[in-house]
Coordinates of C-alpha atoms and ligand atoms in Angstrom, one line a residue:
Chain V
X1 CA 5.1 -42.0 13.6
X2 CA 8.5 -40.6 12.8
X3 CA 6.3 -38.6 9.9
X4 CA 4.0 -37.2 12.5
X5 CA 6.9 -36.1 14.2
X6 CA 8.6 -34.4 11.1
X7 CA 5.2 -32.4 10.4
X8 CA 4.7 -31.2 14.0
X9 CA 8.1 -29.8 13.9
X10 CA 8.2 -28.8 10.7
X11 CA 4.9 -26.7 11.5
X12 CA 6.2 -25.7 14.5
X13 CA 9.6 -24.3 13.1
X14 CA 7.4 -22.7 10.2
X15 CA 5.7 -20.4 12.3
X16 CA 8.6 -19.3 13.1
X17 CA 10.0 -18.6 9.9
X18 CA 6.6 -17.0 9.4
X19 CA 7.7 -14.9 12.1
X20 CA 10.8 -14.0 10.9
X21 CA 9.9 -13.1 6.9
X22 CA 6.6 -11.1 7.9
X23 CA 8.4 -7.6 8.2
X24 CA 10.6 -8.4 5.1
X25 CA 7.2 -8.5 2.9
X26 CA 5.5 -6.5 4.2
X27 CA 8.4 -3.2 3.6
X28 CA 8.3 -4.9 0.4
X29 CA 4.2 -4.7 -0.6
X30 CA 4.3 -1.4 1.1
X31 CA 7.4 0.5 -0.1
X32 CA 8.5 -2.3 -3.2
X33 CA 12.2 -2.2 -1.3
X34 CA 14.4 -5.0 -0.5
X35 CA 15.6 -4.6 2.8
X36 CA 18.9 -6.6 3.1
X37 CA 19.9 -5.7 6.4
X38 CA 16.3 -7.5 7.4
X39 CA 18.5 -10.5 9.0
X40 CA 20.7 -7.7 11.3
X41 CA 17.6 -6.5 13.1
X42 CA 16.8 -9.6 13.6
X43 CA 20.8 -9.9 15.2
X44 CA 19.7 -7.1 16.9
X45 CA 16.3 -8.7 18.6
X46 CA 18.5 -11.7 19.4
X47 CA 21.2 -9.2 21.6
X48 CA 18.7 -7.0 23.1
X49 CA 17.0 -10.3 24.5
X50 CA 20.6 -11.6 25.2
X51 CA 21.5 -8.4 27.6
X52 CA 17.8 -8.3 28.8
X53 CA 18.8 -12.3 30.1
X54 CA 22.2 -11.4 31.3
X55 CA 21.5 -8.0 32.8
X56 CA 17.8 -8.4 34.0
X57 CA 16.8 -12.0 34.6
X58 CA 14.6 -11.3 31.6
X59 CA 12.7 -14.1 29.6
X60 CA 13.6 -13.6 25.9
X61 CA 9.7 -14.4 25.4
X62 CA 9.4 -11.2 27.6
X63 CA 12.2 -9.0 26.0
X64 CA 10.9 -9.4 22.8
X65 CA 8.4 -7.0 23.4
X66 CA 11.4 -4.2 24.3
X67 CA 13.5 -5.3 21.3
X68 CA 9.9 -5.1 19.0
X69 CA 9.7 -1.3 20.4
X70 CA 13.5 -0.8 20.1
X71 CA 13.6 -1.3 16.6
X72 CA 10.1 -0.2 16.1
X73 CA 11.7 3.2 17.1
X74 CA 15.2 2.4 14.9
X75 CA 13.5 1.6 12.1
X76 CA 11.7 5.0 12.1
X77 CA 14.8 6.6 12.7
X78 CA 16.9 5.4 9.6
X79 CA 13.6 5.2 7.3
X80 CA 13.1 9.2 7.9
X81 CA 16.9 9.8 8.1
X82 CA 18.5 7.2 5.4
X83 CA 15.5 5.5 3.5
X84 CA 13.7 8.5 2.3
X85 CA 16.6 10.8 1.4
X86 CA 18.3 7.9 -0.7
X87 CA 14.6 7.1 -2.4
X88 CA 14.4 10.6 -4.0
X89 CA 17.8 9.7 -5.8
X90 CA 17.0 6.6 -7.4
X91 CA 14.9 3.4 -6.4
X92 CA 17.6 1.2 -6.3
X93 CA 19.9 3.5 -4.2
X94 CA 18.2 1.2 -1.3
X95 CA 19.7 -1.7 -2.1
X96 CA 23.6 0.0 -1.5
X97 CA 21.9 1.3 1.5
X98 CA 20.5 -1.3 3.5
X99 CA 23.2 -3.7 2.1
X100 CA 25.6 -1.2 3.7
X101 CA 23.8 -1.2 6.6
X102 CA 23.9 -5.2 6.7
X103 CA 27.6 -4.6 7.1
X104 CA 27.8 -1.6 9.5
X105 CA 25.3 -3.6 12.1
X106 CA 27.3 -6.6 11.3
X107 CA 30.5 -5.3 12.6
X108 CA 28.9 -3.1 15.4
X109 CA 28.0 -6.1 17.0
X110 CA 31.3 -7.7 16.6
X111 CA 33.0 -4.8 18.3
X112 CA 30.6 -4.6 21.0
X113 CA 29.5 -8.6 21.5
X114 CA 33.2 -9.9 20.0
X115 CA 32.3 -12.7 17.7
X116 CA 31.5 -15.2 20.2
X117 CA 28.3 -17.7 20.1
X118 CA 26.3 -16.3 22.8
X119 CA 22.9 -18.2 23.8
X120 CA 20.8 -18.3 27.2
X121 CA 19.7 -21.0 29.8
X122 CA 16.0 -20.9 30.4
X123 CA 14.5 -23.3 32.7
X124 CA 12.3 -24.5 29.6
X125 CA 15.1 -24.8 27.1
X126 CA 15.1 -28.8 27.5
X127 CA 11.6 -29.4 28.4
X128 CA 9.2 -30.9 26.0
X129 CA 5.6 -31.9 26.0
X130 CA 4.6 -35.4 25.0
X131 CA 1.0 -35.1 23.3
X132 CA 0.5 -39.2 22.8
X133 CA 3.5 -40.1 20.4
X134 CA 4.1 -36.3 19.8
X135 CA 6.8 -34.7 21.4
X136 CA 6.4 -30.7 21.3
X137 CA 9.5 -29.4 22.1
X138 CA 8.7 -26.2 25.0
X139 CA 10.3 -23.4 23.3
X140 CA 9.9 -24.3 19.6
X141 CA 6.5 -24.3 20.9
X142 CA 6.5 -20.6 22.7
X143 CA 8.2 -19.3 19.8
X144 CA 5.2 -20.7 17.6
X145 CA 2.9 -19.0 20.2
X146 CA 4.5 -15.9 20.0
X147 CA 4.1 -16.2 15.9
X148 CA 0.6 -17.5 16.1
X149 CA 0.2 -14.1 18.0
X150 CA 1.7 -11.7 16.0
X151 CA 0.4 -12.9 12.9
X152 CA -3.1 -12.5 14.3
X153 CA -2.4 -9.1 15.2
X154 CA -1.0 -8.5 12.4
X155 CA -4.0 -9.2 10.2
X156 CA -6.3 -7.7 12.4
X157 CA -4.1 -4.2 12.2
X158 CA -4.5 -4.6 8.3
X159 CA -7.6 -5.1 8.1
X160 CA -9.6 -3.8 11.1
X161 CA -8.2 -0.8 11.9
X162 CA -7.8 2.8 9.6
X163 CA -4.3 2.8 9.7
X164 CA -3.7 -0.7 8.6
X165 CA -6.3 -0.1 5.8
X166 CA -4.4 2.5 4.5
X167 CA -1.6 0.8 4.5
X168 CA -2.9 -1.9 2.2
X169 CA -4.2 1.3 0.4
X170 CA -0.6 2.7 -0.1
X171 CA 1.0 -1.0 -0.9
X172 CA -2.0 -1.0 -3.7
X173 CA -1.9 2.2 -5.5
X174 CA 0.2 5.2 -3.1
X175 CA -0.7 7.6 -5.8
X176 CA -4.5 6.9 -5.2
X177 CA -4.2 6.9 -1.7
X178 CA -2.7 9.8 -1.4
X179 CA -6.2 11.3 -3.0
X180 CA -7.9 9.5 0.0
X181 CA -6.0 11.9 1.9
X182 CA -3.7 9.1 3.0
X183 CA 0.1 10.7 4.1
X184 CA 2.0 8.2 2.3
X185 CA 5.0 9.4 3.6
X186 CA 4.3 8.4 7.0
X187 CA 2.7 5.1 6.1
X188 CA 5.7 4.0 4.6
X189 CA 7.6 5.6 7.7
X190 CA 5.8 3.2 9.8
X191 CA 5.8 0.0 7.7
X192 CA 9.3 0.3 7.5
X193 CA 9.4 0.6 11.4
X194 CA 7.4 -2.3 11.6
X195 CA 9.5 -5.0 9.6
X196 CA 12.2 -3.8 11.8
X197 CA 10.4 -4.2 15.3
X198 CA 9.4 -7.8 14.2
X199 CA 12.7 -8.8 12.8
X200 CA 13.6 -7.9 16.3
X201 CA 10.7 -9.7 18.1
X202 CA 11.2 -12.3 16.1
X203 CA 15.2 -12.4 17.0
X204 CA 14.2 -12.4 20.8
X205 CA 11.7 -15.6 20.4
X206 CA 14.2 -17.4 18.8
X207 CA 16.9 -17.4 21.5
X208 CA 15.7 -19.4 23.8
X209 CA 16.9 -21.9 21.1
X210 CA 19.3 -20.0 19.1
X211 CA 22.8 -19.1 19.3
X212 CA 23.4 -15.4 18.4
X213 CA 26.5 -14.0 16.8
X214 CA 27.3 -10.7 14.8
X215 CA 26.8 -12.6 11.4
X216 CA 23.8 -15.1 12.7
X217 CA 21.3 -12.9 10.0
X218 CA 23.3 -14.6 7.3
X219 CA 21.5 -17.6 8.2
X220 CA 17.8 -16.6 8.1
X221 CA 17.8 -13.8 5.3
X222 CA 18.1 -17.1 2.9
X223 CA 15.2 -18.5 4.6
X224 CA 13.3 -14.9 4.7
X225 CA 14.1 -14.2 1.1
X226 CA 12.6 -17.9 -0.2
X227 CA 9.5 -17.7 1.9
X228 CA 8.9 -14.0 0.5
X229 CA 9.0 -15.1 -2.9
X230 CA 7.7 -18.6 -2.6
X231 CA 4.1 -16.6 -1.5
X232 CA 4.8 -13.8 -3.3
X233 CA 6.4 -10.7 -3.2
X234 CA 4.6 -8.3 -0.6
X235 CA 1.7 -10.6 0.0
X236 CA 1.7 -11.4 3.9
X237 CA -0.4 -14.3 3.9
X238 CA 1.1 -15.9 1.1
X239 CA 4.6 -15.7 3.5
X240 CA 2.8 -17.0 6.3
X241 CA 1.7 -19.8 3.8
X242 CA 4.8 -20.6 2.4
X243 CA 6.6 -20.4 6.0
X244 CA 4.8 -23.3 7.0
X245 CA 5.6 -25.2 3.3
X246 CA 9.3 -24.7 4.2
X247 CA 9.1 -25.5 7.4
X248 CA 7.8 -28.9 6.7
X249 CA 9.6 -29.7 3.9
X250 CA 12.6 -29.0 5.7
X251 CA 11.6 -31.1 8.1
X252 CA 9.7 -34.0 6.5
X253 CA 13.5 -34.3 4.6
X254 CA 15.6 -35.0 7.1
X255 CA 13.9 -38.1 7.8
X256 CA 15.4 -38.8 3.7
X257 CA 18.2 -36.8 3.8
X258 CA 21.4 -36.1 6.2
X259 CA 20.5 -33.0 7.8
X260 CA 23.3 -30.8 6.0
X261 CA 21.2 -31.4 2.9
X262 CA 17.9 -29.8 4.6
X263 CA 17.2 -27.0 1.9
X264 CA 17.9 -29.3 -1.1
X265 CA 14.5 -30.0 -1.1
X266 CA 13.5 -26.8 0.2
X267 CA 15.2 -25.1 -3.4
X268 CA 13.8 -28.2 -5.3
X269 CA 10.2 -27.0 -4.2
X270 CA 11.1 -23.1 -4.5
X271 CA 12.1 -23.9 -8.1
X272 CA 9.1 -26.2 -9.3
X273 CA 6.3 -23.7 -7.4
X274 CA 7.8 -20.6 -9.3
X275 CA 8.3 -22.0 -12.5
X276 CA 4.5 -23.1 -11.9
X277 CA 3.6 -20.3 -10.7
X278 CA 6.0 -17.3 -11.3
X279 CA 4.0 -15.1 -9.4
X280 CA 4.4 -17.3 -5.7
X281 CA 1.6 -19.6 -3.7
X282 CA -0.7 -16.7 -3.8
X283 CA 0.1 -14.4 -6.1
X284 CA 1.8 -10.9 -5.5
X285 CA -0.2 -9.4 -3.9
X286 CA -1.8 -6.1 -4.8
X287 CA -2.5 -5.2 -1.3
X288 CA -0.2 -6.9 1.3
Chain Y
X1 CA -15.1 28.2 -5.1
X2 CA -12.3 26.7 -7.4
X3 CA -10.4 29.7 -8.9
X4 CA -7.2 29.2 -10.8
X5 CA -5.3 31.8 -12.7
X6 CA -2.0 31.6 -15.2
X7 CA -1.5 28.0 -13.7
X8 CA 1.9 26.2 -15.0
X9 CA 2.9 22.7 -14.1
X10 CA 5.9 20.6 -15.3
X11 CA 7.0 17.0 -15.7
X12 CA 10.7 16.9 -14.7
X13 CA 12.0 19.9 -16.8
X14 CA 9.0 19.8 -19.7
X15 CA 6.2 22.3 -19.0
X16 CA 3.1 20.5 -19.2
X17 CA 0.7 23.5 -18.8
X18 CA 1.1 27.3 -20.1
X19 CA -1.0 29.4 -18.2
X20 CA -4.3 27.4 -17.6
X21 CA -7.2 29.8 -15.9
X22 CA -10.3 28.6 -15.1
X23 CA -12.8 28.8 -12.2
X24 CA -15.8 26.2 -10.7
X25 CA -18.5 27.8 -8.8
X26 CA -20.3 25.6 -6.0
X27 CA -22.8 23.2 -7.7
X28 CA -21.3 23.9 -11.0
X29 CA -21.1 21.3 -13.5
X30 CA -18.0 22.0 -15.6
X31 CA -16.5 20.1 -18.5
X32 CA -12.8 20.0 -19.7
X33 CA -12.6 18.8 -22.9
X34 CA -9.4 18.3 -25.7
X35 CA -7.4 16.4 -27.3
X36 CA -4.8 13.5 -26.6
X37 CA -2.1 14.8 -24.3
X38 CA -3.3 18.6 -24.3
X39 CA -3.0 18.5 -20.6
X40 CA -6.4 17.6 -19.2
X41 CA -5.2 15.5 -17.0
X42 CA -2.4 17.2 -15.8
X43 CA -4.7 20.1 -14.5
X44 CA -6.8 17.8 -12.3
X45 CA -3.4 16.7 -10.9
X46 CA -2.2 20.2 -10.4
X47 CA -4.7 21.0 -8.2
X48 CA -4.5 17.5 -6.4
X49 CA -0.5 18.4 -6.2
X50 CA 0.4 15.5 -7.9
X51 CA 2.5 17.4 -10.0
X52 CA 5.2 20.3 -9.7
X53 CA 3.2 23.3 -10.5
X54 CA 2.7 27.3 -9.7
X55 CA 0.0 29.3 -10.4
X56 CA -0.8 33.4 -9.8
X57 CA -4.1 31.7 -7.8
X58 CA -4.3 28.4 -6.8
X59 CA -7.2 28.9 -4.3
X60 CA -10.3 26.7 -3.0
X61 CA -13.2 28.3 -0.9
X62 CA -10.4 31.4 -0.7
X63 CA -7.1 28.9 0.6
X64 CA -4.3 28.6 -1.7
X65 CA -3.1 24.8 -2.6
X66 CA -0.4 25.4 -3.5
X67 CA 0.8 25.9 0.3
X68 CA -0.2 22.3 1.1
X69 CA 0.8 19.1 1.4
X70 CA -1.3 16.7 -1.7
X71 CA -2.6 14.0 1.5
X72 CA -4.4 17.5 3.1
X73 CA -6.4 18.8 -0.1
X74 CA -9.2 16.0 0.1
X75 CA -10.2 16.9 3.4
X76 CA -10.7 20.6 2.2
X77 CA -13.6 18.6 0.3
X78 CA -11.9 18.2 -3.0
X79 CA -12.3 14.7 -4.5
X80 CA -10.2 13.6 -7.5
X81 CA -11.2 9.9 -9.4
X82 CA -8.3 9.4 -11.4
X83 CA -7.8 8.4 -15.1
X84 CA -8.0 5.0 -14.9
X85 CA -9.7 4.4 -12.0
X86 CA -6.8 2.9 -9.7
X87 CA -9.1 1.1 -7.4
X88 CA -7.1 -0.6 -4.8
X89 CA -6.5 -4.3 -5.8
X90 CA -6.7 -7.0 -3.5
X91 CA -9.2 -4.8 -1.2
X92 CA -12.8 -5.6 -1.0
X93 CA -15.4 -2.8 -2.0
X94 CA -16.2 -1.3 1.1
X95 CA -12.7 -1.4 2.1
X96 CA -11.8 0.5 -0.5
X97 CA -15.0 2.8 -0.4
X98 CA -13.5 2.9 3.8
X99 CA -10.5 3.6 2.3
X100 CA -11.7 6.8 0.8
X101 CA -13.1 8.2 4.1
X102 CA -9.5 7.9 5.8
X103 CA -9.0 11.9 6.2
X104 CA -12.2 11.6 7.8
X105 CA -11.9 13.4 10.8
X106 CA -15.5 12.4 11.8
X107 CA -17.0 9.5 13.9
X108 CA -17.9 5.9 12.2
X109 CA -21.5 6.8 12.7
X110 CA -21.1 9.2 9.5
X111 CA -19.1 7.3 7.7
X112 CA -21.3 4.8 8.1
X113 CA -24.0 7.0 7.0
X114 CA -21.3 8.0 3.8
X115 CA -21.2 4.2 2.9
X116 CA -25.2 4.0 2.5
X117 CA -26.1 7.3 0.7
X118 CA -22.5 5.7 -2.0
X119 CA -25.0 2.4 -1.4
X120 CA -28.0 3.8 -2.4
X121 CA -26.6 5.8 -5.3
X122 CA -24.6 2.8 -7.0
X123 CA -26.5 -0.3 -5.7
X124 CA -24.3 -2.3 -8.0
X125 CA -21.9 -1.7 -5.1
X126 CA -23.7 -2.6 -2.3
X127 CA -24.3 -6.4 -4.0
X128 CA -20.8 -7.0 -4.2
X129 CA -19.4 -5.0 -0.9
X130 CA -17.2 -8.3 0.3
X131 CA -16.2 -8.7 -3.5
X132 CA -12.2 -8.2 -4.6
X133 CA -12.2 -5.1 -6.5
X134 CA -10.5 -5.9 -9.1
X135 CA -12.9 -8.6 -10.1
X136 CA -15.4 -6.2 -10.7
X137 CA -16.4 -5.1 -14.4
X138 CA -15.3 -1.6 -15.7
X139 CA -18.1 -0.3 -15.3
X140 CA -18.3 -1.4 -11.0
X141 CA -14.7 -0.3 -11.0
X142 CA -15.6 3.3 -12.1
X143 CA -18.8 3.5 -9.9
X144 CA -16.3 1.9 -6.9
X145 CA -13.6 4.5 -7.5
X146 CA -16.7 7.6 -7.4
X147 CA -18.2 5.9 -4.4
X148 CA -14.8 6.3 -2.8
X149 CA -14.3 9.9 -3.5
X150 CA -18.0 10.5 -2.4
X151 CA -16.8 9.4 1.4
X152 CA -15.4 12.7 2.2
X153 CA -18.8 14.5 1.2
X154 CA -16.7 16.6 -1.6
X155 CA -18.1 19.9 -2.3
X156 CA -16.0 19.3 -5.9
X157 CA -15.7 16.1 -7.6
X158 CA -13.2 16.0 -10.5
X159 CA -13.4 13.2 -12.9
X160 CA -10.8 12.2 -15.1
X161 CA -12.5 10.3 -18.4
X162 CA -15.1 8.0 -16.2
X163 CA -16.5 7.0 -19.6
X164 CA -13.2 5.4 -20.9
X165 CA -13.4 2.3 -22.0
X166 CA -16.9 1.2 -20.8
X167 CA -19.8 -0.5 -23.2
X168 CA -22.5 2.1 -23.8
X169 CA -24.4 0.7 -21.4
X170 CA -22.2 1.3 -18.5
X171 CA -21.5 4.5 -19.4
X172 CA -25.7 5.7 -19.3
X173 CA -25.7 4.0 -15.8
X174 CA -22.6 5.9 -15.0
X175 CA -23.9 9.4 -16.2
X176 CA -27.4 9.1 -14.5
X177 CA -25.0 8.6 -11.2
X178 CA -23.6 11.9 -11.8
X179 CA -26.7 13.5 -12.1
X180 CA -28.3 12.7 -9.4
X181 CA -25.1 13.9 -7.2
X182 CA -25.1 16.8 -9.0
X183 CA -29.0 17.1 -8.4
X184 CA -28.2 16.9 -5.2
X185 CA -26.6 20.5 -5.7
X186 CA -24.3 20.2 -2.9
X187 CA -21.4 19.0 -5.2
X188 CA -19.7 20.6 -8.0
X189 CA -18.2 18.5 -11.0
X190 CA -15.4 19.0 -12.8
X191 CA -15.5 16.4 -15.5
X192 CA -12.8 15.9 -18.6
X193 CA -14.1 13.4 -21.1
X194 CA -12.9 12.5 -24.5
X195 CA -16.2 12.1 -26.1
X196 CA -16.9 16.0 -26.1
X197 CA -20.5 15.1 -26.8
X198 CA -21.5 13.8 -23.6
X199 CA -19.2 16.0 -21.6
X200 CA -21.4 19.3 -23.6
X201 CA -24.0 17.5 -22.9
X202 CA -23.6 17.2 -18.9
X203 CA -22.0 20.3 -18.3
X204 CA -23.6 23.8 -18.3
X205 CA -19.9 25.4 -18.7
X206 CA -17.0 24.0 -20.5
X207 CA -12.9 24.7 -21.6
X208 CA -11.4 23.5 -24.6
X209 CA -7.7 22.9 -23.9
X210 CA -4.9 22.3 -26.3
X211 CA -1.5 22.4 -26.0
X212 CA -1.2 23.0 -22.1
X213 CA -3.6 26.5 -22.7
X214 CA -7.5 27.1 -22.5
X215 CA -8.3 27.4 -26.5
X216 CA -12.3 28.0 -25.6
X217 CA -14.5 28.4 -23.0
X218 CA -17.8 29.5 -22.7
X219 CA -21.6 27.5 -22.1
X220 CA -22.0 24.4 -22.9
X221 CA -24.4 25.3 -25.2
X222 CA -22.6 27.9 -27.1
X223 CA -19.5 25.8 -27.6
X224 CA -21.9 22.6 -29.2
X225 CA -22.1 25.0 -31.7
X226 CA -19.0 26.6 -32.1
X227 CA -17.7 25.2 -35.8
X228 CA -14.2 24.6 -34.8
X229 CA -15.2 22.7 -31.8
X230 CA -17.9 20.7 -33.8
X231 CA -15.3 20.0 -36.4
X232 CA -12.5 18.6 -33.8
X233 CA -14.1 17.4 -31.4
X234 CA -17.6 16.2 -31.9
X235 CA -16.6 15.0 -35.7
X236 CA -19.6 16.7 -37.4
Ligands
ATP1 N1 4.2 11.2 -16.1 C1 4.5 12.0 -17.1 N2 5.8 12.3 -17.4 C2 6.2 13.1 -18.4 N3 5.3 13.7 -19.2 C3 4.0 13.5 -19.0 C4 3.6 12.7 -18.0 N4 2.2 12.7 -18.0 C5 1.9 13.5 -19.0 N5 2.9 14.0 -19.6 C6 2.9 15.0 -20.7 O1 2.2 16.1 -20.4 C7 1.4 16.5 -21.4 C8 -0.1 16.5 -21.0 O2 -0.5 15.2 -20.7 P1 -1.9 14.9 -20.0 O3 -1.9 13.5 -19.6 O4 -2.3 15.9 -19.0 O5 -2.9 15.0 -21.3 P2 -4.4 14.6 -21.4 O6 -5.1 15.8 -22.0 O7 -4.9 14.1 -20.2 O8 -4.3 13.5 -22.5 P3 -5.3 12.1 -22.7 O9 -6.5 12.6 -23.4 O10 -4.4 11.3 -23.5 O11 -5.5 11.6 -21.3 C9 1.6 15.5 -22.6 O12 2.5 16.1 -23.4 C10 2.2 14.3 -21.9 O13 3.1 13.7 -22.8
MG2 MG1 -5.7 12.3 -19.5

């Protein structure tokens, strides 16, 4: 019974890692950057839901549509402005760059937040579902939702609609795509934009449950950076995959293990699947 | 249609071409024949503006390339299948072949339409439209990565080596394709090949380049049995 449990929550806390490394590997099949300051926009989604709560009597679930289109719109911004420029000096000028940026966001928020723990009071934050012996706690289980949600969306942009197919098109072979007539340039413009508005979407789900602090990134960018390569660099389904594997194992082992010692197995898992499989659960993907 | 004149084009600082001139008139069927690294493939990516390059004329059906961005030049109706086929991996066939109508400022009635007349000329393709692309043999890859230029209705398709590395077999199939597309005489080719033989063959027109310059040009014909070109190129 107390295994059932584990695997609900550990699916359940999954998606939301799912959530949370989508945009990192995606900009990574599509522009084959690391972007370290992934965790900060996520910081970022977590404070615009924070002021929307405080300020507007907004529902995180709600403001995480603003903070998606707030750093939708950011992310443009410092891709045309900071990403491009450094990229025509050398390829791994963006790893000073968005590390950089890591740390300027970092301490932005400190200055403006201080360094407290900030969290919200939702009327569901306690409230659980019992579903027979399985309790489903209520905003673990909106924050899957909201997962669920956006990973459907997300596969149907990729692969239903022209923009998303040339998207896969540029993360496959940009110089071929560019003879489809694809404009590579703004492709990767808009990819970029993208991992930032769902780091931030994903920042806003998670407060109803999370506190938020200027450093709070810290703590999912390990997570984010072992689900991308446990399903393989750039390859969303592979990081939706692997999200859920973490998720679970993380859970399944605190039923073995104290809880401080939740990623042990986590590490022990990321190290047998890759020396497996070097290339991740399913393969680096050609084409997101 | 296609003129160029004194075109030059560089890698980084090393000039790649010299001063290439050469011309494609609609329906033509051209050849660009050579040897290793005399710049063949560089001049289909000059005038894709894949490369850094200036030339005294740069023009297609009288608008100069040179003024515009490399994502705008398909929709002007030039098609370019690169060397080596770069197909998109991890995309199935027709999203690839969907892929290639993306500048396609048309409705998805034509490009529906597209898909069936690049269906009915490789068929090959229409078996295996759900399958990964890069499963597909070398030959399916090269009929994939046509079939993809085709969506834009080119009015010049420039091939770089289509032939390379396919069995004999796969290389007929591929060659009856071209002809009937350029039966069709609403597309010109512009075709560089290796194997001078078949390129002479296939084109009325041809250029010999070497060393970043036009060394020959003249009819197909003529040029089959020009000694110098029968001694380098077609090993006779
Ligand atoms: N990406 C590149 N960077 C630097 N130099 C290059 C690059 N591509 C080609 N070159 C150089 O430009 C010249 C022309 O090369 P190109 O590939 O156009 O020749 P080619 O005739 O197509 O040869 P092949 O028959 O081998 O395909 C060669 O000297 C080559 O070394
Ligand atoms: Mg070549």
């Amino acid at each position: 019974m107390a295994l059932l449990q584990a695997l609900v929550n550990g699916v359940l806390v999954g998606g939301v890692y799912a959530l949370v490394s989508v945009g990192l590997t995606l900009v990574f099949g599509v522009m084959e950057i690391v972007n370290f300051a992934q965790g900060e926009f996520l910081m970022l989604g977590m404070y615009i839901a924070y002021l929307g709560f405080v300020g507007f009597h907004l529902d995180p679930l709600v403001s995480a549509l603003l903070a998606f289109g707030l750093l939708f719109g950011l992310g443009m911004a410092i891709e045309a402005g900071l990403v491009r420029p450094v990229l025509k000096g050398s390829q791994l000028g963006h790893i000073f760059l968005t590390v950089g940026l890591s740390v300027a966001l970092q301490n932005g928020a400190l200055a403006l937040f201080g360094g407290d723990f900030r969290a919200v009071q939702t009327p569901y934050q306690v409230s659980a579902l019992a579903l027979g012996p399985v309790r489903l706690s209520v905003p673990y289980l909106l924050a899957f939702g909201w997962a669920g949600a956006v990973s459907a969306a997300l596969h149907l942009f990729l692969t239903r609609t022209g923009f998303g197919r040339a998207m896969r098109a540029v993360a496959a072979n940009s110089t071929a795509a560019t003879l489809c007539g694809v404009n590579v340039a703004r492709v990767r413009m808009v990819a970029f934009a993208l991992g930032c508005g769902l780091a931030g979407l994903a920042g806003a789900v998670i407060l109803p449950y999370a506190y938020v602090f200027p450093t709070v990134g810290f703590q999912y960018i390990v997570i984010m950076f072992t689900v991308v390569v446990l399903g393989g660099l750039g390859n969303v389904n592979g990081a939706i995959a692997a999200a859920l594997l973490v998720g679970v194992v993380q859970s399944v082992s605190t039923l073995f293990f104290p809880t401080v010692l939740e990623n042990l197995l986590v590490f022990t898992l990321f190290v047998l699947v890759l020396s497996i499989r070097p290339a991740g659960l399913l393969g680096r993907a050609h084409a997101l | 249609m296609l003129e160029i004149r004194e075109l030059f084009a560089w890698y980084g600082v090393i000039e790649a071409l010299h001063g290439v001139s050469l011309a494609v008139q609609a329906g033509e069927r051209v050849a660009i024949i050579g040897p290793n690294r005399a710049g063949k493939t560089t001049i289909l990516r000059a005038i894709s503006g894949l490369v850094r390059r200036q030339g005294a004329r740069l023009h297609f059906d009288g608008r100069d390339l040179s003024a515009l961005a490399p994502h705008l030049i398909p929709a002007l109706g030039i098609a370019h299948v690169p060397e080596g086929r770069q197909v998109f991996a991890g995309m199935s066939v027709e999203d690839n072949l969907l892929a290639g109508a993306h500048a396609a400022p048309w409705g998805s009635a034509q490009r529906r339409r597209r898909l069936d007349e690049v269906f009915a000329l490789f068929a090959r393709l229409k078996e295996r439209r759900r399958q990964a692309s890069e499963t597909l043999s070398g030959g399916e890859q090269q009929m994939l990565a046509i079939g993809r230029a085709l969506m834009l209705g080119p009015r010049l398709l420039m091939l770089d080596e289509p032939s390379q590395g396919l069995a004999p077999r796969a290389i007929g199939e591929l060659y009856q394709g071209l002809d009937t597309i350029a039966a069709q005489g609403t597309t010109a080719i512009l075709l560089v090949e290796q194997s001078a033989a078949r390129a002479l063959e296939f084109a009325s027109r041809a250029y010999v380049i070497e060393n970043g310059i036009v060394a020959l040009e003249g009819p197909s014909a003529r040029l089959a049995r020009d000694e110098a070109v029968r001694a380098s190129y077609l090993g006779i």
